[in-house]
XYZ file of C-alpha atoms in Angstrom:
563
model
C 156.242 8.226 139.418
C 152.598 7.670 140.850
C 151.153 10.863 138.566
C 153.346 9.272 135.462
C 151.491 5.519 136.203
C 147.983 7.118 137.125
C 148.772 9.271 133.441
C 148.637 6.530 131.488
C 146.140 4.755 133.354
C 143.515 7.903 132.523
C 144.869 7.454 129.225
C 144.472 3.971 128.469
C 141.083 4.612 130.009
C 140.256 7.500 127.553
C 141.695 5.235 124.438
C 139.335 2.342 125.502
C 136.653 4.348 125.395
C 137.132 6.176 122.270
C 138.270 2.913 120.332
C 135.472 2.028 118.128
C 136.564 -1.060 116.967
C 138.745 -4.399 117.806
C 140.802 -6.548 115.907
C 140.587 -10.059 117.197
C 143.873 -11.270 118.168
C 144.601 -14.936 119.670
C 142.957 -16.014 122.831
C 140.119 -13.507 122.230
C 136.407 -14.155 122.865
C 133.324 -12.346 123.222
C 132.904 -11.967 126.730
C 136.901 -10.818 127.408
C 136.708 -8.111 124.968
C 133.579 -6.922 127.136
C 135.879 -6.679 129.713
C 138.963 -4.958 127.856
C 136.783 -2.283 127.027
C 134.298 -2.263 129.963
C 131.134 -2.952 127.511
C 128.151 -5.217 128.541
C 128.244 -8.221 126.471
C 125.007 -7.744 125.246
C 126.550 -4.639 123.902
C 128.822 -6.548 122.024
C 126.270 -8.903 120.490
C 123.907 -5.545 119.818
C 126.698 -4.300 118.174
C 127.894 -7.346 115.885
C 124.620 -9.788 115.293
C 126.609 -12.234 113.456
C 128.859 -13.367 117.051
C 125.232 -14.719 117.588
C 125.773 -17.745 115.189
C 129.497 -17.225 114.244
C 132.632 -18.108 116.398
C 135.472 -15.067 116.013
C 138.485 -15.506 113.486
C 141.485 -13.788 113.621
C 142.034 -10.527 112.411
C 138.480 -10.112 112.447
C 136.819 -6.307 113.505
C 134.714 -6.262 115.953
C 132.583 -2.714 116.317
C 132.270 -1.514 119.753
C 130.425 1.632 119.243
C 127.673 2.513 117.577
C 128.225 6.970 117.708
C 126.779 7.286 114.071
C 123.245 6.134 114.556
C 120.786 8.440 114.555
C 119.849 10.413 117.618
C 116.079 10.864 117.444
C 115.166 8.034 115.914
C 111.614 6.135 116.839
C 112.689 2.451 118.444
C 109.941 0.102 115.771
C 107.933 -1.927 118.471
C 107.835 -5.825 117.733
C 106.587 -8.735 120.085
C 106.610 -12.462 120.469
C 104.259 -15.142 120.835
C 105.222 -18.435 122.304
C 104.101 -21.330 120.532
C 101.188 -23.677 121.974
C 100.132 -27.017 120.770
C 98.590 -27.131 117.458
C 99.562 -24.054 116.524
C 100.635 -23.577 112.532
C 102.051 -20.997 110.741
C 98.448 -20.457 108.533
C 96.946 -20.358 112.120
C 98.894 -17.610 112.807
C 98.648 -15.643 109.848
C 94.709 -15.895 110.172
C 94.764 -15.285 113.566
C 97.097 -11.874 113.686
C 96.011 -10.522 109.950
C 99.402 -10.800 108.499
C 100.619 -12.343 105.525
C 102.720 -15.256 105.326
C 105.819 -13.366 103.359
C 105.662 -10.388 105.916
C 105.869 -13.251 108.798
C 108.956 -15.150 106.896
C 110.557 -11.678 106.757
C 110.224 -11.243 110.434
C 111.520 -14.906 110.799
C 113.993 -16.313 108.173
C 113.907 -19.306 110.178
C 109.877 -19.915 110.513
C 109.857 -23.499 109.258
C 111.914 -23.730 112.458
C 110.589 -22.075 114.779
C 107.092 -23.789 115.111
C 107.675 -26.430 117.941
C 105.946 -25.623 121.305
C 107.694 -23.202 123.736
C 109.439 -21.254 120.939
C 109.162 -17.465 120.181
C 107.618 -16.038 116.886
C 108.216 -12.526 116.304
C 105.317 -10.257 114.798
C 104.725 -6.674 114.775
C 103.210 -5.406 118.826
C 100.313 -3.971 117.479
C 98.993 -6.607 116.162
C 99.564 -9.136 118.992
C 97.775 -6.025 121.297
C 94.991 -6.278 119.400
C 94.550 -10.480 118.733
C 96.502 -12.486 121.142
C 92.875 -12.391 122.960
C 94.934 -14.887 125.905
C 97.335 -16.380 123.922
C 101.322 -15.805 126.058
C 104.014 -13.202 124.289
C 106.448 -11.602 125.453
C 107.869 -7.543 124.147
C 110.692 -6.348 122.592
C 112.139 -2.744 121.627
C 114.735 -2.290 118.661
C 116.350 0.208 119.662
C 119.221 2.544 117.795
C 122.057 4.363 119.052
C 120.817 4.096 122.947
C 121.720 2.118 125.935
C 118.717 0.704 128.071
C 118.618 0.925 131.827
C 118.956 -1.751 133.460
C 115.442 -1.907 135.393
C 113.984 -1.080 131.930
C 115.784 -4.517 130.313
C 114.172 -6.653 132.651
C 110.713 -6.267 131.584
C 111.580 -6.688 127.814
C 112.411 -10.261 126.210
C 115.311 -11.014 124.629
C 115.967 -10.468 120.581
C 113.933 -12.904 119.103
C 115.970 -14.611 116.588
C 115.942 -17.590 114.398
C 115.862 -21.157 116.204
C 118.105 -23.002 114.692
C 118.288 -25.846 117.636
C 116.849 -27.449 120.252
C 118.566 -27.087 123.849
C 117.896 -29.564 126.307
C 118.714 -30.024 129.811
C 121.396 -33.207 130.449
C 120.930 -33.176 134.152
C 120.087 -31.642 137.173
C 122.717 -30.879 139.771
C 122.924 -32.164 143.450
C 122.631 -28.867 144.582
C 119.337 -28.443 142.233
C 120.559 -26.158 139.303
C 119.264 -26.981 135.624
C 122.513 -28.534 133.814
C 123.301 -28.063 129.855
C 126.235 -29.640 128.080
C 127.794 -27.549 125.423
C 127.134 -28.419 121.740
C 129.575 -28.038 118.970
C 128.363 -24.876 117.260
C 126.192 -23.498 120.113
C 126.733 -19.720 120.966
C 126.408 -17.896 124.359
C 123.872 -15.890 123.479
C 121.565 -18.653 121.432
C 122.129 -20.213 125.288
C 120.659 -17.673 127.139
C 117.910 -16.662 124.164
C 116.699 -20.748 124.889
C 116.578 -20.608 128.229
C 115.283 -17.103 129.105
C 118.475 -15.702 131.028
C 121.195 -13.107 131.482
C 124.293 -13.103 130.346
C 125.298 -11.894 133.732
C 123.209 -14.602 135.548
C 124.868 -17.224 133.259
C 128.258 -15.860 133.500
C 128.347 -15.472 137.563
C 127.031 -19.449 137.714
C 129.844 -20.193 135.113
C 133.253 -18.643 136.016
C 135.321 -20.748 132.953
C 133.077 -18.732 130.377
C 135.841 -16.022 130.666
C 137.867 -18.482 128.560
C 135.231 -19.121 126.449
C 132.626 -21.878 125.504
C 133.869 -24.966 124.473
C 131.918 -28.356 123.544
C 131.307 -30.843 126.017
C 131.610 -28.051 128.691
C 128.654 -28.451 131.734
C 127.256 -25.017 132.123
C 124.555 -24.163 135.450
C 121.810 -22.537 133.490
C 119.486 -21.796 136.696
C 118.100 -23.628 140.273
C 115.286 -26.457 139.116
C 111.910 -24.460 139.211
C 110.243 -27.316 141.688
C 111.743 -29.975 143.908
C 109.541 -32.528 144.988
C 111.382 -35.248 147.671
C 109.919 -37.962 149.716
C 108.261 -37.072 152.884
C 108.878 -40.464 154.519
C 112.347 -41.731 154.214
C 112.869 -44.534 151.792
C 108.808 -44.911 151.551
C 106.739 -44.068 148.048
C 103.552 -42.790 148.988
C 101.221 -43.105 146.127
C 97.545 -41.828 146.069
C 95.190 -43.229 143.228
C 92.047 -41.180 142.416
C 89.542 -42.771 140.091
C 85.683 -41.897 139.894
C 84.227 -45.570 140.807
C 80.809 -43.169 142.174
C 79.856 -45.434 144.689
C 78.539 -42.021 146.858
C 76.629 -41.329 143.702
C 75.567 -45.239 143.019
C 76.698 -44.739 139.472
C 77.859 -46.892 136.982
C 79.103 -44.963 134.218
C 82.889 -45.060 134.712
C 83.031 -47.668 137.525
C 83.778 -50.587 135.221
C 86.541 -48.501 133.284
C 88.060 -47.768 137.065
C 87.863 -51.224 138.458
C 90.438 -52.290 135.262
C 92.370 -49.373 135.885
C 92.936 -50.050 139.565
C 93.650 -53.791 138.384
C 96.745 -52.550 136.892
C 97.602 -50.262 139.137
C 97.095 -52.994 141.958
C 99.459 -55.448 139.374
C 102.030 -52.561 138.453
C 102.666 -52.087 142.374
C 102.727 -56.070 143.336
C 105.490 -56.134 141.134
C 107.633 -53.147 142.444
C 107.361 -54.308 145.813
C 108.650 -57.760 145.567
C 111.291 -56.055 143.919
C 112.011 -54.519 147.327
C 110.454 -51.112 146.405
C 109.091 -49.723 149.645
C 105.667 -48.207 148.420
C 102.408 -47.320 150.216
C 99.487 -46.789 148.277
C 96.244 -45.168 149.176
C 93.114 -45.284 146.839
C 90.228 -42.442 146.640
C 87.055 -42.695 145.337
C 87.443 -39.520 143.661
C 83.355 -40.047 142.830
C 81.604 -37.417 140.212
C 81.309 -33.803 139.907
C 80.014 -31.976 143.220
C 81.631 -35.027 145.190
C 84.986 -34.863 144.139
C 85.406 -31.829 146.529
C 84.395 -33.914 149.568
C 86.874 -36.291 148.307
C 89.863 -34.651 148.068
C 89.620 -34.319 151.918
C 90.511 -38.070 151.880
C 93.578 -36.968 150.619
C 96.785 -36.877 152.552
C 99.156 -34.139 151.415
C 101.332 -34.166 154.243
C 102.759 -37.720 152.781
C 101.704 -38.127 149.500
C 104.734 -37.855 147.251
C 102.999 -38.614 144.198
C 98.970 -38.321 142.937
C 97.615 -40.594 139.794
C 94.234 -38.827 138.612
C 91.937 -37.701 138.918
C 90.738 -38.611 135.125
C 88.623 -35.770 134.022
C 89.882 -32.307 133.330
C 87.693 -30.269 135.713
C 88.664 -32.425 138.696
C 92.020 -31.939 137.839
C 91.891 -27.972 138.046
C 90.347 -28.830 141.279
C 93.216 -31.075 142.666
C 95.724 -28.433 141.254
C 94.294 -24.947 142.210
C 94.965 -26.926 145.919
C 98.081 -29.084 145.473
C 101.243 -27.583 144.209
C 103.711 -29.471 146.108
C 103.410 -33.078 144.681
C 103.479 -34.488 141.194
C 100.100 -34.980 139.951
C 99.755 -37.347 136.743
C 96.705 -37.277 134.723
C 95.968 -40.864 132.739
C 93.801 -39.384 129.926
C 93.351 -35.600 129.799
C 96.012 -33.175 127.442
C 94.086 -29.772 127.206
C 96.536 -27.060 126.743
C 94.766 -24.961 129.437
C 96.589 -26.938 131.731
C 100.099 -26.678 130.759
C 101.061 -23.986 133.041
C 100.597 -26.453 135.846
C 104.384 -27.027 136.477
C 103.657 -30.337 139.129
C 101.309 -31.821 136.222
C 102.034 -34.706 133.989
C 99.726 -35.462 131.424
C 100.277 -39.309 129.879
C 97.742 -38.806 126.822
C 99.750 -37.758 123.750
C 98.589 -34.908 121.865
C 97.167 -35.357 118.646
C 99.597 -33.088 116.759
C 102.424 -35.390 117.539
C 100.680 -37.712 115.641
C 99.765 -35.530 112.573
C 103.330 -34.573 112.588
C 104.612 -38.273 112.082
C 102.565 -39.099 109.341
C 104.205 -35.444 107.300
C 107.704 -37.019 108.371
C 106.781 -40.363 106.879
C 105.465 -39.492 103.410
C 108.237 -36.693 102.789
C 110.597 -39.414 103.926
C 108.800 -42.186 101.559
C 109.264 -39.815 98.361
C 106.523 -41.867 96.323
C 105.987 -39.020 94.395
C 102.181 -39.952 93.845
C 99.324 -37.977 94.535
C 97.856 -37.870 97.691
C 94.582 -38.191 98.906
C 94.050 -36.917 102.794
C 90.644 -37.760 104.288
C 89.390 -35.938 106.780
C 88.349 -32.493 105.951
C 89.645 -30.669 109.276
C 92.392 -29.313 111.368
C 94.811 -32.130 110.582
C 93.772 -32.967 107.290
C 94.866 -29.334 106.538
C 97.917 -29.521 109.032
C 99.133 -32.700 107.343
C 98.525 -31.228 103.708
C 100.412 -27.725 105.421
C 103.699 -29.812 106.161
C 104.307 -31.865 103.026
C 103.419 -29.341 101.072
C 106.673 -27.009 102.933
C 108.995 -29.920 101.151
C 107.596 -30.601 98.275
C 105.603 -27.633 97.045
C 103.949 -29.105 93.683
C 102.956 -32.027 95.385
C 99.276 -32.726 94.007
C 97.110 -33.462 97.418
C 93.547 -33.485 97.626
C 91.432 -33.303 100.669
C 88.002 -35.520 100.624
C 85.781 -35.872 103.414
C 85.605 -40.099 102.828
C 87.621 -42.473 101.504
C 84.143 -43.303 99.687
C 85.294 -40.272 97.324
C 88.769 -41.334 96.363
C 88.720 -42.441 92.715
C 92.097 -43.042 91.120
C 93.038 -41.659 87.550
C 93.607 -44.175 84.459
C 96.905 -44.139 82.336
C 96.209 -42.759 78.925
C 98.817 -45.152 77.448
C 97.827 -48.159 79.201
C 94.432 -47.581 80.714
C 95.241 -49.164 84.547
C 94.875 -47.377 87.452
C 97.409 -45.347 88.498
C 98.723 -45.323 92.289
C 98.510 -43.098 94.346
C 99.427 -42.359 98.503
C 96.190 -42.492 100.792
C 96.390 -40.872 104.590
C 93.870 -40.865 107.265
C 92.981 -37.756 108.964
C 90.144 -38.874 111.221
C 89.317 -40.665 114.571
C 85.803 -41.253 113.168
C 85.417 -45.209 113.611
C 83.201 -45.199 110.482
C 85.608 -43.606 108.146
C 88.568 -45.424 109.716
C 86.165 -48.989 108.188
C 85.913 -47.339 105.044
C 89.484 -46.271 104.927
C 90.266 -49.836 105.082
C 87.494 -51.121 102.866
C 89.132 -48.229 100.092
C 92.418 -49.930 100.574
C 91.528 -53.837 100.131
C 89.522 -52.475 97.233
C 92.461 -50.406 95.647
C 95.090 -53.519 96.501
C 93.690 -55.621 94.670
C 92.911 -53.063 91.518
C 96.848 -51.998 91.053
C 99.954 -52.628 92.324
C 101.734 -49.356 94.486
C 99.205 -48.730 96.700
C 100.600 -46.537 99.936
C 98.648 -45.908 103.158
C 99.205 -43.931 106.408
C 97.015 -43.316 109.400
C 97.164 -41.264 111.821
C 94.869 -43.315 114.154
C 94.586 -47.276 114.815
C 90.796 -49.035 113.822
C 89.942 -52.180 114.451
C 89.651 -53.403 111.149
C 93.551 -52.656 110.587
C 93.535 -56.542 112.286
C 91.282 -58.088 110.750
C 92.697 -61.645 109.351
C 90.949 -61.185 106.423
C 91.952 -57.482 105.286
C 95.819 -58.165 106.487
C 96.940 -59.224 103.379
C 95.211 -56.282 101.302
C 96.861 -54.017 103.932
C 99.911 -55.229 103.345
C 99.764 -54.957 100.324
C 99.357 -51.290 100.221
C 101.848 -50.533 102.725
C 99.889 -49.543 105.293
C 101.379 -47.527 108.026
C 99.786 -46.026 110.929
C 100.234 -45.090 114.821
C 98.437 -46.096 118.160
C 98.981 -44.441 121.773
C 99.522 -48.118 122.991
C 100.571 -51.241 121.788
C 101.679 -54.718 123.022
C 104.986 -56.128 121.403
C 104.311 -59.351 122.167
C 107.682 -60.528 121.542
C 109.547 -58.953 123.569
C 111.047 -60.348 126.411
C 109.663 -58.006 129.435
C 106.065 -58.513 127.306
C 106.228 -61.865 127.495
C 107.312 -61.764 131.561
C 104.580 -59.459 132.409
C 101.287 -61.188 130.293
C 102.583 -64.595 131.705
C 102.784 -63.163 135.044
C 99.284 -61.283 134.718
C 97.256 -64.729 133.018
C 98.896 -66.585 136.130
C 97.547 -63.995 138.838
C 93.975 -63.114 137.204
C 93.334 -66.484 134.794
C 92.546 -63.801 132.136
C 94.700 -64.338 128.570
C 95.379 -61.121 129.219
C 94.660 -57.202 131.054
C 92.383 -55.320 129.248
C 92.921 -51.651 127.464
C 92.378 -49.558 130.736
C 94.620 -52.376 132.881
C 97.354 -51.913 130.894
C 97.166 -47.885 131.519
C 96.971 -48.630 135.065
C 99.798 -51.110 135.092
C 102.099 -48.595 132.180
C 101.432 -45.427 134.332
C 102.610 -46.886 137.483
C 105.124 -48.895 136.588
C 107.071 -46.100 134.713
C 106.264 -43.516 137.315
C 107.889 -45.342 140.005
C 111.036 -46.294 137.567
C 111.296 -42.728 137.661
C 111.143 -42.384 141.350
C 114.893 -41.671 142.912
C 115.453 -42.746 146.785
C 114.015 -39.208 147.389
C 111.463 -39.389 145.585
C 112.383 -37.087 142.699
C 110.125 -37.823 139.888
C 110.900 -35.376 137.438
C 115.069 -35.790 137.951
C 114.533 -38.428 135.777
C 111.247 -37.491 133.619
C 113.234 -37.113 130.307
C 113.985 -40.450 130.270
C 112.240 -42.068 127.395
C 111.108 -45.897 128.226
C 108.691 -48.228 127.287
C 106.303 -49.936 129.183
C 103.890 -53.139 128.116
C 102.466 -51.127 125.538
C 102.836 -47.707 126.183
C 105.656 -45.436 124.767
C 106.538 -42.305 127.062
C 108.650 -39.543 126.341
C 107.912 -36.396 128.025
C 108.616 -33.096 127.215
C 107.784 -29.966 128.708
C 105.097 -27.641 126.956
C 106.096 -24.965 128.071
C 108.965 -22.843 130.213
C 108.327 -24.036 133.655
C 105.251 -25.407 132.882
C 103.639 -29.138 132.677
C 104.769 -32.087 131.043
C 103.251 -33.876 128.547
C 103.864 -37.377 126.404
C 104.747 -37.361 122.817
C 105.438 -41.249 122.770
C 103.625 -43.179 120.578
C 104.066 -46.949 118.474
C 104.483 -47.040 114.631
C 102.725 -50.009 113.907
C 104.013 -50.987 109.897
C 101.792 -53.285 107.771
C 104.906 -55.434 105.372
């Protein structure tokens, strides 16, 4: 009896093996037929690419060898770049010396694929030979041959079309990265997002073996960095500004002095809410002294670090502290986004640039368009509107000065057209608005976009011109002055200070802190709850991270529109 049972256990064995294909039957799902037949699920995906984006239907065939390929043949070497800010797809065609159709070939799904943190494939070669710095990652199609399994961890993952963005929901009590299933997600475009293993994702997740379902909480890996309170119940906060009083200079000491008056404000306020905070301020000073300074600082109890403001300090304060958030008030330089502790408040420009595309393809005016500002963004913005509406007639001028407007044959007025600022030059950003009170009041259908605030957008007597053409455009900060907590916190402010109200660097002090410590947990874990987006007195923050275990940086911004 025991050589009949072991008889047709060797030959059930030998039939699994051999079998080079599966009909799906009910209850069937990727990762069980892996373990029917013994085959790595990655295997199974290497085998059948379209389980990547499609679920299994009955009756389907599913291959599960691959005996026919050819034996000698030479794997074709391809890599990937990871995204960085600003980054475009002409940028990268220019950049690695291919052309745009042999890049959309390599990824059908290019137009989305360009947000920070996600892979572009392009041949190895050529990323060899002009990354000069820039982070990829390698991968080997291969044919007909199994990889070992030392050999798989030092290539990436297929790089394949992103067709979504995977976020994290939570983090776990006992610190692992939390995703909630999507409708339509798939287990491998799961692991492709978040750089793991099958295997790694399948041991953390025992109910996988019955598939992946929406709604479903999956552990994707432990949180990179913890950072808890040192002193129970207690936020220590250190403030670094560069007042120079070791120096005896004045450049930045004025700018500091309003910043610390909003810090001072931001933290009055928490604490007669019953916060328990201490809060230590550094004169981080100026170059050479900003060393010295940093002895000042406490790290055995400082649970979170504002400043210092300039970039250089802050490589400083970060090549030494890696254990405590660190935010920086005005500095986004993507040299820093590896920093994983770092959190940069300044929004980067693109974010901006990216807006105003969404806005005009949204408006459909179906005018021409006249972009001033003869750089990076000018082209960027002219890039993205041009990927929806291809004949759309743009030109790019270096002043608004330069923007004349065409005459109707038939009726010889003016005809409208769609006019977007490109530049943080205060002097065309005058002119921009000068070009628009002059063109309001020449024809009706006027439309305006900016991707930066100037002062003259408030003048009294251009409002109504602006208005008139529509004028839409974005600031980093900006006071809604009828809203409820606004009103609370300039009352409060004119009260304490007899001022009508804090100035521009006060209300960064008073934002920064007051949203960092929102943030704060009873254990001080900041970045539990960094994902959070919230609003301050005039600042919008939303954080993302730039990269994979890297820093975080704010894409909030106000959409101030001109009706």
């Amino acid at each position: 009896m025991k050589k009949i049972i072991l008889l047709l256990s060797l030959l059930s064995s030998i039939l699994f093996f051999s079998q080079k294909t599966h009909t799906v039957v009910k209850g069937d799902n990727p990762y069980r037929i892996s373990r029917t037949y013994n085959i790595p699920l990655s295997e199974i995906y290497r085998l059948n690419p379209e389980l990547k984006t499609t679920p299994l239907s009955i009756g389907q065939v599913i291959r599960l060898s691959d005996k026919s390929a050819k034996k000698g043949s030479t794997p074709s070497k391809l890599g990937a770049i990871i995204i960085e800010p600003k980054q475009t797809i002409y940028g990268i065609t220019k950049k690695y010396h291919i052309s745009e159709k042999e890049l959309r070939k390599l990824n059908p799904n290019l137009d989305n694929q360009m947000k920070i943190g996600d892979k572009v494939a392009l041949p190895l070669a050529k990323i060899k030979k002009y990354a000069k710095g820039q982070e990829f990652v390698t991968q080997e199609q291969t044919k007909g041959k199994d990889l070992a399994k030392d050999k798989i961890k030092n290539i990436e993952k297929p790089v394949v079309p992103v067709e979504k963005n995977y976020n994290i929901a939570e983090i776990s009590s006992d610190n692992y990265l939390i995703y909630k299933v999507k409708s339509q997600d798939t287990l491998f475009g799961i692991i492709n997002s978040f750089n793991v293993s099958i295997e790694e994702l399948t041991a953390l997740n025992p109910q996988l073996s019955k598939g992946l379902k929406a709604g479903m909480k999956l552990k994707i890996k432990k949180s990179p960095t913890t950072y808890t309170s040192k002193e129970k119940g207690v936020l220590n906060i250190a403030v670094i500004v560069p007042l120079g009083y070791k120096e005896d200079k004045l450049t930045y000491r004025k700018m500091s002095l309003e910043f610390l008056k909003g810090v001072r404000f931001a933290l009055e306020r928490n604490v007669a809410k019953g916060k328990k905070i201490k809060a230590h301020f550094i004169d981080g000073g100026t170059g050479v002294n900003f060393k010295k300074s940093l002895q000042k600082l406490d790290k055995s109890k400082a649970n979170l670090i504002i400043g210092p403001f300039f970039k250089s300090d802050l490589f400083e304060i970060l090549s030494e502290v890696t254990d405590i958030p660190v935010v920086a008030p005005f500095s986004n330089s993507k040299d820093l986004y590896h920093y994983p502790n770092l959190i940069m408040v300044q929004t980067d420009e693109q974010n901006y640039a990216d807006r105003i595309v969404s806005e005009v393809i949204k408006a459909k005016h179906k005018q021409k368009i006249y972009i001033v500002g003869d750089n990076q963004y000018g082209k960027y913005i002219e890039q993205g509107i041009k990927k929806e509406y291809s004949d759309a007639n743009i030109q790019i001028v270096k002043s608004a000065q330069n923007i004349e407007l065409s005459k109707n044959m038939m009726t010889g007025k003016l005809i409208p057209a769609t006019l977007i600022l490109a530049t943080k030059n205060k002097k065309e950003g005058q002119v921009f608005a000068n070009k628009l009170v002059e063109l309001a009041g020449e024809t009706e259908g006027i439309n305006a976009y900016s991707m930066y605030f100037t002062g003259a957008f408030e003048n009294a007597e251009k409002l109504p011109a602006l208005r008139k053409a529509h004028l839409v455009y974005l600031m980093d900060r900006k006071i809604n002055r009828r809203g409820r907590f606004e009103k609370e916190v300039l009352s409060s402010y004119k009260s304490k200070y007899c001022e009508n109200e804090p100035s521009k660097y006060a209300v960064i002090g008073f934002d920064i802190v007051n949203d960092m410590i929102s943030r704060e947990n009873a254990k001080a874990e900041i970045f539990k709850k960094i994902k959070t987006e919230q609003t301050q007195l005039a600042t919008k923050f939303k954080f993302v991270q730039a990269k994979k275990g890297g820093a975080y940086i704010n894409t909030g911004y106000r959409v101030v529109r001109l009706r």
